[in-house]
Amino acid sequence: MALSGLFITFEGIDGSGKSTQTRLLADRLRADGGDPLLTREPGGSAGAEEIRALVLTGDPDRWSAETELLLFNAARRDHLEKTIQPALDAGRTVICDRFADSTRVYQGATRGDLRATVDKLHALMIGREPDLTFIIDMDPEEALKRGLARKSGEDRFEDFGLGFQETLRHGFLSLAHSFPQRCAVIDGGRDPAQIASEIAAHVAAHGDGPA
Ligand code: ADP
Ligand code: TYD
């Protein structure tokens, strides 16, 4: 039986450079002869992409945190069944832009304390943690400038404002503290190539060859 691939996730506030770094890591693993799967949440499977449109567009008050929690878990379950698990079973490295830590922080710790509910639902419906998580940490004001310059139309969370992003930053740092074995905090306020090298070194230290 083939060994399961490595499951790597990227987390952090909006605009911290996750998408950029997931791409750079995938490029590097490919250059080394690997065949990584690059995917993202919410989304990454046909059904989950449909749910993405529901949660990321429209009024900031469109959904309560509880309803969001159900939608993100529905999307994640589909993504895990259809995309992530089959790739891991085939021995591929999976690089995912956001995963359950985003739910722990965005839905679990920003509008009332829903963390216990988030953890119960995760245990019940998902039950999978990444092998390695990069938490890209940076000043929310700088990140927001990058994000606002981008304006994708999927800005429901960015529209909550700077105080919200500060709460998120502390939420992610506290998660890194709670899960030190799988989480590495990366300073995202630097040159993208420098960040990518640090991340690649962590991955090389964790795995044993490209997949
Ligand atoms: P995220 O996926 O975390 O929202 P992105 O990778 O999409 O972040 O980056 C947000 C914006 O910032 C993009 O326009 C991207 O080109 C730019 N960017 C990403 N990383 C850096 C960096 N290290 N320094 C400066 N700008 C960056
Ligand atoms: P993403 O497209 O990664 O946004 P960005 O590139 O700005 O970081 O994610 C979309 C938004 O969805 C982001 O603001 C975080 C939010 N989100 C949650 O609230 N809960 C979740 O479980 C996930 C996966 C994302």
Short mmCIF file of C-alpha atoms and ligand atoms in Angstrom, two decimals:
data_model
loop_
_atom_site.label_atom_id
_atom_site.label_comp_id
_atom_site.label_asym_id
_atom_site.label_seq_id
_atom_site.Cartn_x
_atom_site.Cartn_y
_atom_site.Cartn_z
CA MET A 1 0.00 0.00 0.00
CA ALA A 2 1.33 3.47 -0.92
CA LEU A 3 2.15 5.81 1.95
CA SER A 4 -0.27 8.68 2.46
CA GLY A 5 0.95 12.03 1.10
CA LEU A 6 1.77 15.01 3.29
CA PHE A 7 -1.13 17.34 4.09
CA ILE A 8 0.08 20.96 4.35
CA THR A 9 -2.16 23.94 5.13
CA PHE A 10 -1.60 27.71 5.05
CA GLU A 11 -3.43 29.99 7.45
CA GLY A 12 -3.42 33.65 8.40
CA ILE A 13 -5.36 36.86 8.05
CA ASP A 14 -6.72 38.09 4.72
CA GLY A 15 -3.97 39.42 2.46
CA SER A 16 -1.10 37.85 4.43
CA GLY A 17 0.29 36.10 1.36
CA LYS A 18 -1.16 32.59 1.68
CA SER A 19 -2.15 32.16 -1.97
CA THR A 20 1.22 33.49 -3.11
CA GLN A 21 3.10 31.10 -0.83
CA THR A 22 0.97 28.05 -1.66
CA ARG A 23 1.78 28.65 -5.34
CA LEU A 24 5.49 29.13 -4.68
CA LEU A 25 5.65 25.93 -2.62
CA ALA A 26 3.79 23.94 -5.29
CA ASP A 27 6.17 25.31 -7.96
CA ARG A 28 9.18 24.34 -5.88
CA LEU A 29 7.93 20.79 -5.22
CA ARG A 30 7.17 20.36 -8.94
CA ALA A 31 10.65 21.58 -9.84
CA ASP A 32 11.98 18.90 -7.48
CA GLY A 33 10.03 16.25 -9.41
CA GLY A 34 6.95 16.05 -7.16
CA ASP A 35 3.27 16.14 -8.16
CA PRO A 36 1.59 18.23 -5.43
CA LEU A 37 -2.11 19.07 -5.43
CA LEU A 38 -2.77 22.76 -4.84
CA THR A 39 -6.23 23.51 -3.50
CA ARG A 40 -8.11 26.02 -1.34
CA GLU A 41 -10.97 26.59 1.06
CA PRO A 42 -13.74 27.38 0.98
CA GLY A 43 -13.85 25.50 -2.31
CA GLY A 44 -11.59 22.93 -3.94
CA SER A 45 -14.41 20.68 -5.21
CA ALA A 46 -17.40 21.50 -7.41
CA GLY A 47 -19.91 21.47 -4.53
CA ALA A 48 -17.66 23.41 -2.17
CA GLU A 49 -17.03 26.10 -4.81
CA GLU A 50 -20.80 26.65 -4.96
CA ILE A 51 -20.91 27.07 -1.18
CA ARG A 52 -17.93 29.48 -1.47
CA ALA A 53 -20.06 31.89 -3.46
CA LEU A 54 -22.74 31.81 -0.75
CA VAL A 55 -20.38 32.62 2.13
CA LEU A 56 -18.02 35.12 0.53
CA THR A 57 -20.34 37.48 -1.28
CA GLY A 58 -23.03 39.84 -0.07
CA ASP A 59 -23.69 41.75 3.10
CA PRO A 60 -21.38 41.18 6.12
CA ASP A 61 -24.53 40.39 8.17
CA ARG A 62 -25.88 37.92 5.64
CA TRP A 63 -25.16 34.86 7.86
CA SER A 64 -24.80 34.40 11.60
CA ALA A 65 -21.55 32.79 12.80
CA GLU A 66 -23.51 29.58 13.51
CA THR A 67 -24.91 29.35 9.97
CA GLU A 68 -21.48 30.08 8.54
CA LEU A 69 -20.03 27.30 10.62
CA LEU A 70 -22.44 24.81 9.04
CA LEU A 71 -21.76 26.08 5.53
CA PHE A 72 -17.96 25.95 5.93
CA ASN A 73 -18.19 22.41 7.33
CA ALA A 74 -20.43 21.27 4.48
CA ALA A 75 -17.93 22.70 2.00
CA ARG A 76 -14.98 21.10 3.86
CA ARG A 77 -16.60 17.67 4.02
CA ASP A 78 -17.17 17.70 0.25
CA HIS A 79 -13.63 18.98 -0.38
CA LEU A 80 -12.13 16.29 1.86
CA GLU A 81 -14.15 13.45 0.29
CA LYS A 82 -13.75 14.46 -3.34
CA THR A 83 -10.35 16.17 -3.54
CA ILE A 84 -8.06 15.99 -0.50
CA GLN A 85 -8.40 12.39 0.69
CA PRO A 86 -8.12 10.79 -2.78
CA ALA A 87 -4.92 12.77 -3.46
CA LEU A 88 -3.40 11.84 -0.07
CA ASP A 89 -4.35 8.20 -0.65
CA ALA A 90 -2.52 8.35 -4.00
CA GLY A 91 0.58 9.47 -2.09
CA ARG A 92 0.49 13.10 -3.30
CA THR A 93 1.39 16.11 -1.19
CA VAL A 94 -1.70 18.29 -0.70
CA ILE A 95 -1.18 22.04 -0.24
CA CYS A 96 -4.36 23.73 0.95
CA ASP A 97 -4.94 27.49 1.23
CA ARG A 98 -6.92 27.57 4.53
CA PHE A 99 -8.55 24.63 6.33
CA ALA A 100 -10.17 23.98 9.71
CA ASP A 101 -7.96 26.45 11.62
CA SER A 102 -9.71 29.24 9.69
CA THR A 103 -13.04 28.03 11.07
CA ARG A 104 -11.58 27.80 14.59
CA VAL A 105 -10.54 31.45 14.35
CA TYR A 106 -13.11 33.15 12.06
CA GLN A 107 -16.24 31.39 13.32
CA GLY A 108 -14.89 30.19 16.68
CA ALA A 109 -13.37 33.31 18.14
CA THR A 110 -14.65 36.50 16.57
CA ARG A 111 -18.37 36.87 17.20
CA GLY A 112 -19.02 35.28 20.57
CA ASP A 113 -17.17 32.21 21.74
CA LEU A 114 -18.25 29.36 19.48
CA ARG A 115 -14.98 27.45 19.74
CA ALA A 116 -16.43 24.45 21.61
CA THR A 117 -19.14 24.06 18.94
CA VAL A 118 -16.54 24.41 16.18
CA ASP A 119 -14.43 21.64 17.74
CA LYS A 120 -17.40 19.30 18.22
CA LEU A 121 -18.57 19.72 14.63
CA HIS A 122 -15.02 19.22 13.35
CA ALA A 123 -14.62 16.00 15.35
CA LEU A 124 -17.99 14.75 14.12
CA MET A 125 -17.83 15.63 10.41
CA ILE A 126 -14.17 16.19 9.44
CA GLY A 127 -11.86 14.46 11.92
CA ARG A 128 -8.66 15.23 10.00
CA GLU A 129 -5.82 17.60 10.90
CA PRO A 130 -2.98 18.69 8.61
CA ASP A 131 0.52 17.25 9.06
CA LEU A 132 2.02 20.73 8.77
CA THR A 133 0.43 24.20 9.06
CA PHE A 134 2.10 27.48 8.13
CA ILE A 135 0.61 30.45 9.93
CA ILE A 136 1.64 33.52 8.01
CA ASP A 137 1.73 36.32 10.52
CA MET A 138 1.80 40.04 9.72
CA ASP A 139 0.53 43.49 10.62
CA PRO A 140 -3.20 43.60 9.70
CA GLU A 141 -2.94 47.20 8.51
CA GLU A 142 -0.32 46.24 5.91
CA ALA A 143 -2.26 43.11 4.93
CA LEU A 144 -5.51 45.04 4.58
CA LYS A 145 -3.81 47.50 2.21
CA ARG A 146 -2.72 44.58 0.04
CA GLY A 147 -6.19 43.03 0.19
CA LEU A 148 -8.06 46.23 -0.57
CA ALA A 149 -5.78 46.89 -3.53
CA ARG A 150 -6.94 43.52 -4.84
CA LYS A 151 -10.78 43.93 -4.50
CA SER A 152 -11.97 40.56 -5.75
CA GLY A 153 -15.69 40.91 -4.95
CA GLU A 154 -15.25 38.14 -2.34
CA ASP A 155 -14.67 40.68 0.39
CA ARG A 156 -17.35 39.91 2.93
CA PHE A 157 -14.82 39.22 5.70
CA GLU A 158 -12.44 42.02 4.76
CA ASP A 159 -15.45 44.34 5.10
CA PHE A 160 -15.56 43.62 8.87
CA GLY A 161 -12.58 46.01 9.21
CA LEU A 162 -9.22 46.35 10.93
CA GLY A 163 -10.28 45.50 14.54
CA PHE A 164 -11.66 42.19 13.23
CA GLN A 165 -8.34 41.43 11.49
CA GLU A 166 -6.45 42.17 14.76
CA THR A 167 -8.67 39.66 16.59
CA LEU A 168 -7.99 37.12 13.84
CA ARG A 169 -4.23 37.64 14.06
CA HIS A 170 -4.24 36.89 17.79
CA GLY A 171 -6.54 33.92 17.20
CA PHE A 172 -4.08 32.38 14.74
CA LEU A 173 -1.07 33.00 17.02
CA SER A 174 -2.92 31.39 19.90
CA LEU A 175 -3.71 28.33 17.73
CA ALA A 176 -0.02 28.02 16.83
CA HIS A 177 0.68 27.98 20.55
CA SER A 178 -1.94 25.25 21.12
CA PHE A 179 -0.69 23.00 18.29
CA PRO A 180 3.10 23.49 18.32
CA GLN A 181 3.83 20.11 16.68
CA ARG A 182 2.17 20.90 13.38
CA CYS A 183 2.19 24.73 13.31
CA ALA A 184 5.04 27.01 12.21
CA VAL A 185 4.61 30.77 12.48
CA ILE A 186 6.14 32.56 9.49
CA ASP A 187 6.85 36.30 9.33
CA GLY A 188 4.82 37.39 6.28
CA GLY A 189 6.11 40.98 6.20
CA ARG A 190 9.18 40.08 4.16
CA ASP A 191 10.15 39.49 0.56
CA PRO A 192 8.03 36.63 -0.95
CA ALA A 193 11.11 34.65 -2.08
CA GLN A 194 12.64 34.79 1.39
CA ILE A 195 9.38 33.55 2.94
CA ALA A 196 9.16 30.77 0.34
CA SER A 197 12.69 29.54 1.18
CA GLU A 198 11.90 29.34 4.87
CA ILE A 199 8.71 27.39 4.14
CA ALA A 200 10.48 25.01 1.75
CA ALA A 201 13.11 24.30 4.42
CA HIS A 202 10.37 23.36 6.92
CA VAL A 203 8.73 21.03 4.39
CA ALA A 204 12.05 19.39 3.51
CA ALA A 205 12.76 18.86 7.20
CA HIS A 206 9.33 17.27 7.67
CA GLY A 207 9.03 14.96 4.67
CA ASP A 208 11.47 12.61 3.02
CA GLY A 209 11.45 13.57 -0.64
CA PRO A 210 9.09 15.14 -3.18
CA ALA A 211 5.61 13.70 -3.72
P1 ADP B 1 -3.88 35.86 0.87
O1 ADP B 1 -4.05 34.63 0.03
O2 ADP B 1 -3.32 35.57 2.21
O3 ADP B 1 -5.09 36.72 0.95
P2 ADP B 1 -2.23 36.82 -1.35
O4 ADP B 1 -1.14 35.83 -1.58
O5 ADP B 1 -3.39 36.81 -2.28
O6 ADP B 1 -2.73 36.75 0.17
O7 ADP B 1 -1.55 38.26 -1.32
C1 ADP B 1 -2.31 39.45 -1.21
C2 ADP B 1 -1.66 40.54 -2.07
O8 ADP B 1 -0.36 40.85 -1.55
C3 ADP B 1 -1.42 40.11 -3.52
O9 ADP B 1 -1.62 41.25 -4.34
C4 ADP B 1 0.02 39.65 -3.53
O10 ADP B 1 0.62 39.82 -4.79
C5 ADP B 1 0.66 40.56 -2.49
N1 ADP B 1 1.74 39.88 -1.73
C6 ADP B 1 1.80 38.57 -1.36
N2 ADP B 1 2.91 38.31 -0.63
C7 ADP B 1 3.57 39.49 -0.51
C8 ADP B 1 4.80 39.88 0.15
N3 ADP B 1 5.55 39.02 0.82
N4 ADP B 1 5.15 41.17 0.06
C9 ADP B 1 4.38 42.08 -0.61
N5 ADP B 1 3.22 41.78 -1.26
C10 ADP B 1 2.81 40.50 -1.21
P1 TYD B 2 -9.72 33.40 1.09
O1 TYD B 2 -10.22 33.31 -0.29
O2 TYD B 2 -8.55 32.56 1.48
O3 TYD B 2 -9.47 34.91 1.43
P2 TYD B 2 -8.12 35.73 1.48
O4 TYD B 2 -7.39 35.46 0.19
O5 TYD B 2 -8.61 37.12 1.61
O6 TYD B 2 -7.35 35.27 2.66
O7 TYD B 2 -10.86 33.01 2.13
C1 TYD B 2 -12.06 33.64 2.07
C2 TYD B 2 -12.57 34.10 3.41
O8 TYD B 2 -13.28 33.05 4.07
C3 TYD B 2 -11.55 34.61 4.35
O9 TYD B 2 -11.90 35.94 4.72
C4 TYD B 2 -11.66 33.70 5.54
C5 TYD B 2 -13.01 33.10 5.43
N1 TYD B 2 -13.12 31.73 6.00
C6 TYD B 2 -13.86 31.52 7.17
O10 TYD B 2 -14.42 32.46 7.73
N2 TYD B 2 -13.97 30.27 7.68
C7 TYD B 2 -13.38 29.19 7.08
O11 TYD B 2 -13.50 28.05 7.58
C8 TYD B 2 -12.62 29.42 5.87
C9 TYD B 2 -11.97 28.27 5.17
C10 TYD B 2 -12.53 30.71 5.37
#
